[in-house]
mmCIF file of C-alpha atoms in Angstrom:
data_model
loop_
_atom_site.group_PDB
_atom_site.id
_atom_site.type_symbol
_atom_site.label_atom_id
_atom_site.label_comp_id
_atom_site.label_asym_id
_atom_site.label_seq_id
_atom_site.Cartn_x
_atom_site.Cartn_y
_atom_site.Cartn_z
ATOM 1 C CA MET A 19 0.000 0.000 0.000
ATOM 2 C CA SER A 20 1.321 3.423 -0.902
ATOM 3 C CA ASN A 21 0.948 6.899 0.552
ATOM 4 C CA LEU A 22 0.349 5.679 4.077
ATOM 5 C CA THR A 23 0.673 8.363 6.725
ATOM 6 C CA TYR A 24 2.520 7.539 9.934
ATOM 7 C CA SER A 25 2.587 9.524 13.147
ATOM 8 C CA HIS A 26 5.873 11.154 14.164
ATOM 9 C CA GLU A 27 6.287 8.655 17.006
ATOM 10 C CA VAL A 28 5.991 5.667 14.654
ATOM 11 C CA GLU A 29 8.290 7.282 12.072
ATOM 12 C CA CYS A 30 10.990 7.509 14.717
ATOM 13 C CA MET A 31 10.780 3.838 15.642
ATOM 14 C CA CYS A 32 13.360 1.346 14.417
ATOM 15 C CA THR A 33 12.240 -1.701 12.437
ATOM 16 C CA VAL A 34 11.895 -5.032 14.201
ATOM 17 C CA ALA A 35 11.846 -7.955 11.774
ATOM 18 C CA LYS A 36 8.755 -10.100 11.609
ATOM 19 C CA GLY A 37 9.556 -13.709 12.356
ATOM 20 C CA PRO A 38 7.252 -16.654 11.601
ATOM 21 C CA LYS A 39 4.701 -16.334 8.853
ATOM 22 C CA HIS A 40 1.341 -17.045 10.443
ATOM 23 C CA ASP A 41 -1.142 -18.037 7.746
ATOM 24 C CA PRO A 42 -4.853 -18.112 8.581
ATOM 25 C CA ALA A 43 -6.075 -21.404 9.971
ATOM 26 C CA PRO A 44 -7.262 -23.661 7.135
ATOM 27 C CA ILE A 45 -11.005 -24.106 6.780
ATOM 28 C CA PRO A 46 -12.837 -27.020 5.116
ATOM 29 C CA GLU A 47 -14.259 -26.115 1.717
ATOM 30 C CA GLU A 48 -15.800 -28.608 -0.687
ATOM 31 C CA GLY A 49 -13.507 -31.458 0.360
ATOM 32 C CA LYS A 50 -10.331 -29.351 0.638
ATOM 33 C CA TRP A 51 -8.510 -27.460 3.391
ATOM 34 C CA VAL A 52 -8.092 -23.840 2.325
ATOM 35 C CA ASN A 53 -6.071 -20.982 3.813
ATOM 36 C CA ALA A 54 -8.567 -18.318 2.842
ATOM 37 C CA LYS A 55 -6.909 -14.945 2.278
ATOM 38 C CA GLN A 56 -9.293 -13.272 -0.148
ATOM 39 C CA ILE A 57 -12.908 -13.501 -1.286
ATOM 40 C CA THR A 58 -12.073 -15.712 -4.276
ATOM 41 C CA ASP A 59 -10.744 -18.368 -1.874
ATOM 42 C CA ILE A 60 -14.243 -19.005 -0.532
ATOM 43 C CA SER A 61 -16.582 -21.722 -1.848
ATOM 44 C CA GLY A 62 -19.485 -23.566 -0.251
ATOM 45 C CA TYR A 63 -23.212 -24.177 -0.063
ATOM 46 C CA THR A 64 -24.980 -23.267 3.169
ATOM 47 C CA HIS A 65 -28.046 -21.810 4.843
ATOM 48 C CA GLY A 66 -28.650 -18.917 7.208
ATOM 49 C CA VAL A 67 -31.681 -17.705 9.145
ATOM 50 C CA GLY A 68 -32.503 -14.059 9.828
ATOM 51 C CA TRP A 69 -35.180 -12.036 11.559
ATOM 52 C CA CYS A 70 -36.367 -8.442 11.461
ATOM 53 C CA ALA A 71 -36.123 -5.963 14.347
ATOM 54 C CA PRO A 72 -39.723 -6.424 15.598
ATOM 55 C CA GLN A 73 -39.230 -10.191 15.009
ATOM 56 C CA GLN A 74 -42.546 -10.511 13.207
ATOM 57 C CA GLY A 75 -40.958 -12.272 10.237
ATOM 58 C CA ALA A 76 -38.081 -14.607 9.443
ATOM 59 C CA CYS A 77 -36.012 -15.544 6.397
ATOM 60 C CA LYS A 78 -34.096 -18.683 5.492
ATOM 61 C CA LEU A 79 -31.425 -17.879 2.913
ATOM 62 C CA SER A 80 -29.462 -20.555 1.026
ATOM 63 C CA LEU A 81 -26.463 -19.621 -1.130
ATOM 64 C CA ASN A 82 -24.218 -21.669 -3.401
ATOM 65 C CA VAL A 83 -20.855 -19.870 -3.580
ATOM 66 C CA LYS A 84 -18.079 -20.792 -6.026
ATOM 67 C CA GLU A 85 -14.741 -18.952 -5.786
ATOM 68 C CA GLY A 86 -16.309 -16.065 -3.919
ATOM 69 C CA ILE A 87 -19.205 -15.548 -6.353
ATOM 70 C CA ILE A 88 -22.817 -16.371 -5.481
ATOM 71 C CA GLN A 89 -24.029 -18.714 -8.205
ATOM 72 C CA GLU A 90 -27.389 -19.668 -6.710
ATOM 73 C CA ALA A 91 -29.752 -18.143 -4.140
ATOM 74 C CA LEU A 92 -32.848 -19.578 -2.465
ATOM 75 C CA VAL A 93 -34.859 -17.124 -0.353
ATOM 76 C CA GLU A 94 -37.664 -18.463 1.847
ATOM 77 C CA THR A 95 -39.703 -16.149 4.085
ATOM 78 C CA ILE A 96 -42.490 -16.457 6.621
ATOM 79 C CA GLY A 97 -44.560 -14.231 8.860
ATOM 80 C CA CYS A 98 -44.527 -10.958 6.926
ATOM 81 C CA SER A 99 -46.399 -10.182 3.711
ATOM 82 C CA GLY A 100 -43.978 -7.470 2.568
ATOM 83 C CA MET A 101 -41.025 -9.786 3.005
ATOM 84 C CA THR A 102 -42.075 -11.924 0.024
ATOM 85 C CA HIS A 103 -41.608 -8.937 -2.293
ATOM 86 C CA SER A 104 -38.206 -8.196 -0.783
ATOM 87 C CA ALA A 105 -37.315 -11.860 -1.311
ATOM 88 C CA ALA A 106 -38.232 -11.580 -4.992
ATOM 89 C CA MET A 107 -35.801 -8.697 -5.325
ATOM 90 C CA ALA A 108 -33.072 -10.456 -3.313
ATOM 91 C CA ALA A 109 -33.265 -13.592 -5.474
ATOM 92 C CA GLU A 110 -32.661 -11.397 -8.523
ATOM 93 C CA ILE A 111 -29.915 -9.261 -6.992
ATOM 94 C CA LEU A 112 -27.741 -11.806 -5.148
ATOM 95 C CA PRO A 113 -26.542 -14.198 -7.907
ATOM 96 C CA GLY A 114 -23.394 -12.857 -9.536
ATOM 97 C CA LYS A 115 -22.266 -10.833 -6.519
ATOM 98 C CA THR A 116 -19.295 -11.646 -4.329
ATOM 99 C CA ILE A 117 -20.213 -12.592 -0.787
ATOM 100 C CA LEU A 118 -18.697 -9.303 0.395
ATOM 101 C CA GLU A 119 -20.873 -7.318 -2.028
ATOM 102 C CA ALA A 120 -23.910 -9.287 -0.899
ATOM 103 C CA LEU A 121 -23.142 -8.554 2.741
ATOM 104 C CA ASN A 122 -23.324 -4.852 1.943
ATOM 105 C CA THR A 123 -26.269 -5.004 -0.460
ATOM 106 C CA ASP A 124 -29.498 -3.307 0.594
ATOM 107 C CA LEU A 125 -31.891 -6.239 0.522
ATOM 108 C CA VAL A 126 -34.675 -3.978 1.883
ATOM 109 C CA CYS A 127 -36.038 -6.528 4.352
ATOM 110 C CA ASP A 128 -34.118 -6.566 7.613
ATOM 111 C CA ALA A 129 -34.719 -10.310 8.029
ATOM 112 C CA ILE A 130 -33.012 -11.030 4.693
ATOM 113 C CA ASN A 131 -30.107 -8.738 5.595
ATOM 114 C CA THR A 132 -29.730 -10.524 8.922
ATOM 115 C CA ALA A 133 -29.834 -13.926 7.212
ATOM 116 C CA MET A 134 -27.073 -12.756 4.860
ATOM 117 C CA ARG A 135 -24.962 -11.716 7.853
ATOM 118 C CA GLU A 136 -25.420 -15.036 9.647
ATOM 119 C CA LEU A 137 -24.754 -17.012 6.475
ATOM 120 C CA PHE A 138 -21.614 -14.983 5.702
ATOM 121 C CA LEU A 139 -20.138 -15.979 9.054
ATOM 122 C CA GLN A 140 -20.757 -19.661 8.352
ATOM 123 C CA ILE A 141 -19.212 -19.451 4.891
ATOM 124 C CA VAL A 142 -16.011 -17.645 5.870
ATOM 125 C CA TYR A 143 -15.429 -19.907 8.871
ATOM 126 C CA GLY A 144 -15.916 -23.112 6.883
ATOM 127 C CA ARG A 145 -19.186 -24.183 8.534
ATOM 128 C CA THR A 146 -20.948 -25.008 5.282
ATOM 129 C CA GLN A 147 -23.161 -27.917 4.324
ATOM 130 C CA SER A 148 -20.669 -28.815 1.583
ATOM 131 C CA ALA A 149 -17.524 -28.434 3.716
ATOM 132 C CA PHE A 150 -16.501 -32.062 3.277
ATOM 133 C CA SER A 151 -18.189 -32.764 -0.082
ATOM 134 C CA GLU A 152 -15.527 -33.108 -2.778
ATOM 135 C CA GLY A 153 -16.228 -30.554 -5.480
ATOM 136 C CA GLY A 154 -19.105 -29.090 -3.477
ATOM 137 C CA LEU A 155 -22.736 -29.132 -4.546
ATOM 138 C CA ILE A 156 -23.928 -28.488 -8.079
ATOM 139 C CA ILE A 157 -25.782 -25.342 -9.058
ATOM 140 C CA GLY A 158 -29.369 -26.390 -8.503
ATOM 141 C CA ALA A 159 -28.874 -27.750 -4.993
ATOM 142 C CA GLY A 160 -31.263 -25.078 -3.720
ATOM 143 C CA MET A 161 -34.078 -26.338 -5.930
ATOM 144 C CA GLU A 162 -33.359 -29.888 -4.784
ATOM 145 C CA ASP A 163 -33.804 -28.718 -1.189
ATOM 146 C CA LEU A 164 -37.379 -27.765 -2.031
ATOM 147 C CA GLY A 165 -38.269 -31.239 -3.286
ATOM 148 C CA LYS A 166 -40.522 -32.377 -6.127
ATOM 149 C CA GLY A 167 -43.177 -29.702 -5.745
ATOM 150 C CA ALA A 168 -40.644 -26.851 -5.518
ATOM 151 C CA ARG A 169 -42.432 -25.533 -2.420
ATOM 152 C CA SER A 170 -41.021 -24.496 0.941
ATOM 153 C CA MET A 171 -41.639 -26.849 3.856
ATOM 154 C CA VAL A 172 -43.929 -24.923 6.180
ATOM 155 C CA GLY A 173 -45.591 -25.894 9.430
ATOM 156 C CA THR A 174 -48.363 -23.768 10.914
ATOM 157 C CA MET A 175 -49.906 -24.837 14.226
ATOM 158 C CA TYR A 176 -52.162 -22.912 16.579
ATOM 159 C CA GLY A 177 -53.266 -23.706 20.115
ATOM 160 C CA THR A 178 -55.136 -22.222 23.077
ATOM 161 C CA LYS A 179 -55.432 -23.396 26.685
ATOM 162 C CA ASP A 180 -59.190 -23.907 26.553
ATOM 163 C CA LYS A 181 -59.686 -25.137 22.991
ATOM 164 C CA GLY A 182 -56.482 -27.064 22.380
ATOM 165 C CA VAL A 183 -54.433 -27.475 19.212
ATOM 166 C CA ARG A 184 -55.243 -26.849 15.550
ATOM 167 C CA TYR A 185 -53.121 -28.211 12.695
ATOM 168 C CA LEU A 186 -53.239 -25.690 9.836
ATOM 169 C CA GLU A 187 -50.316 -26.525 7.567
ATOM 170 C CA MET A 188 -47.944 -29.489 7.489
ATOM 171 C CA THR A 189 -44.989 -30.337 5.244
ATOM 172 C CA GLU A 190 -47.390 -32.511 3.242
ATOM 173 C CA GLY A 191 -49.745 -29.599 2.628
ATOM 174 C CA TYR A 192 -52.819 -27.655 3.742
ATOM 175 C CA CYS A 193 -54.632 -29.417 6.598
ATOM 176 C CA THR A 194 -58.327 -29.855 5.815
ATOM 177 C CA ARG A 195 -59.487 -32.081 8.697
ATOM 178 C CA MET A 196 -58.183 -33.276 12.037
ATOM 179 C CA ALA A 197 -59.073 -36.730 13.332
ATOM 180 C CA LEU A 198 -60.067 -37.078 17.008
ATOM 181 C CA ASP A 199 -60.645 -40.183 19.138
ATOM 182 C CA GLU A 200 -63.256 -40.749 21.862
ATOM 183 C CA ASN A 201 -61.209 -38.569 24.234
ATOM 184 C CA ASN A 202 -61.052 -35.733 21.700
ATOM 185 C CA GLU A 203 -57.321 -36.333 21.312
ATOM 186 C CA VAL A 204 -55.674 -35.907 17.896
ATOM 187 C CA ILE A 205 -54.883 -39.221 16.167
ATOM 188 C CA GLY A 206 -54.360 -38.026 12.586
ATOM 189 C CA TYR A 207 -55.127 -35.461 9.938
ATOM 190 C CA GLU A 208 -56.140 -35.016 6.319
ATOM 191 C CA PHE A 209 -54.260 -32.725 3.985
ATOM 192 C CA VAL A 210 -54.257 -31.406 0.429
ATOM 193 C CA SER A 211 -50.956 -30.986 -1.401
ATOM 194 C CA LEU A 212 -51.479 -27.595 -3.034
ATOM 195 C CA GLY A 213 -48.471 -28.032 -5.296
ATOM 196 C CA LYS A 214 -49.764 -31.345 -6.642
ATOM 197 C CA MET A 215 -53.262 -29.927 -7.045
ATOM 198 C CA THR A 216 -51.990 -26.997 -9.082
ATOM 199 C CA ASP A 217 -49.913 -29.310 -11.275
ATOM 200 C CA PHE A 218 -52.942 -31.551 -11.910
ATOM 201 C CA ILE A 219 -55.020 -28.529 -12.941
ATOM 202 C CA LYS A 220 -52.257 -27.399 -15.303
ATOM 203 C CA LYS A 221 -52.367 -30.867 -16.874
ATOM 204 C CA GLY A 222 -56.076 -30.546 -17.608
ATOM 205 C CA LEU A 223 -57.913 -31.970 -14.596
ATOM 206 C CA THR A 224 -60.887 -30.057 -13.257
ATOM 207 C CA PRO A 225 -60.333 -28.298 -9.918
ATOM 208 C CA ASN A 226 -62.553 -30.828 -8.117
ATOM 209 C CA GLU A 227 -60.731 -33.787 -9.677
ATOM 210 C CA ALA A 228 -57.359 -32.250 -8.831
ATOM 211 C CA TYR A 229 -58.507 -31.537 -5.269
ATOM 212 C CA GLU A 230 -59.599 -35.117 -4.626
ATOM 213 C CA LYS A 231 -56.494 -36.583 -6.256
ATOM 214 C CA SER A 232 -54.199 -34.404 -4.132
ATOM 215 C CA LYS A 233 -55.660 -35.446 -0.786
ATOM 216 C CA GLY A 234 -53.847 -37.624 1.714
ATOM 217 C CA THR A 235 -54.032 -38.646 5.376
ATOM 218 C CA TYR A 236 -51.591 -39.268 8.180
ATOM 219 C CA GLY A 237 -51.827 -41.270 11.402
ATOM 220 C CA ARG A 238 -54.911 -43.277 12.428
ATOM 221 C CA PHE A 239 -57.189 -41.009 10.441
ATOM 222 C CA ASP A 240 -59.715 -43.729 9.523
ATOM 223 C CA GLU A 241 -60.153 -44.760 13.172
ATOM 224 C CA ALA A 242 -61.438 -41.364 14.319
ATOM 225 C CA VAL A 243 -64.817 -40.966 15.997
ATOM 226 C CA LYS A 244 -64.885 -37.292 15.059
ATOM 227 C CA TYR A 245 -63.445 -35.066 12.333
ATOM 228 C CA ILE A 246 -63.099 -31.289 12.623
ATOM 229 C CA ASP A 247 -62.194 -28.456 10.285
ATOM 230 C CA PRO A 248 -59.252 -26.818 12.150
ATOM 231 C CA ARG A 249 -60.144 -23.392 10.794
ATOM 232 C CA LYS A 250 -63.836 -23.398 11.689
ATOM 233 C CA GLU A 251 -64.499 -25.833 14.525
#
């Protein structure tokens, strides 16, 4: 570096030679041990979770980084309606940036910014999902995380002291009915896979046909003595 300005006291000091060369501790990256010294030394696929200041919403951010450049971004949000629009912008902005650029990118939503911060720490310290995977994960790993229906895995449950629990959304889909036994205890549930239903409609099935074909049950659903709609009963 040139044109550095030193104080008079430092200028007057004699030079003491630097002894051992202390490289940074190696971190695991895609099946290799790397002494990371610059952004281009960083590769890995990992996830981070962030939250906004009032903590009314959260974001799960997944990035696939190759040689310091974000090649793939998956942004999943919950709890805040405005956050989905910020996520749409973030998914467009992030790919192609270095992880340092992304850390200082205005992603509008504070939860997404916080997720980027948490994820950055994991990446630069070698705590990635692909740390010991030779060659890392292919571009497209984020889509594979979502599964066949390319939908986020969401669970939504609600409960009160007097009225008990209500299952609203499971990984399998939208909960339509809960199954209760003779003690009014939950023994199963019925669900509709909204992703499957939409795909069936796109293939030409009527909405009613698609709805029935996309239904499923879990637990001892058929043994119930009572079924309730968790949103109305």
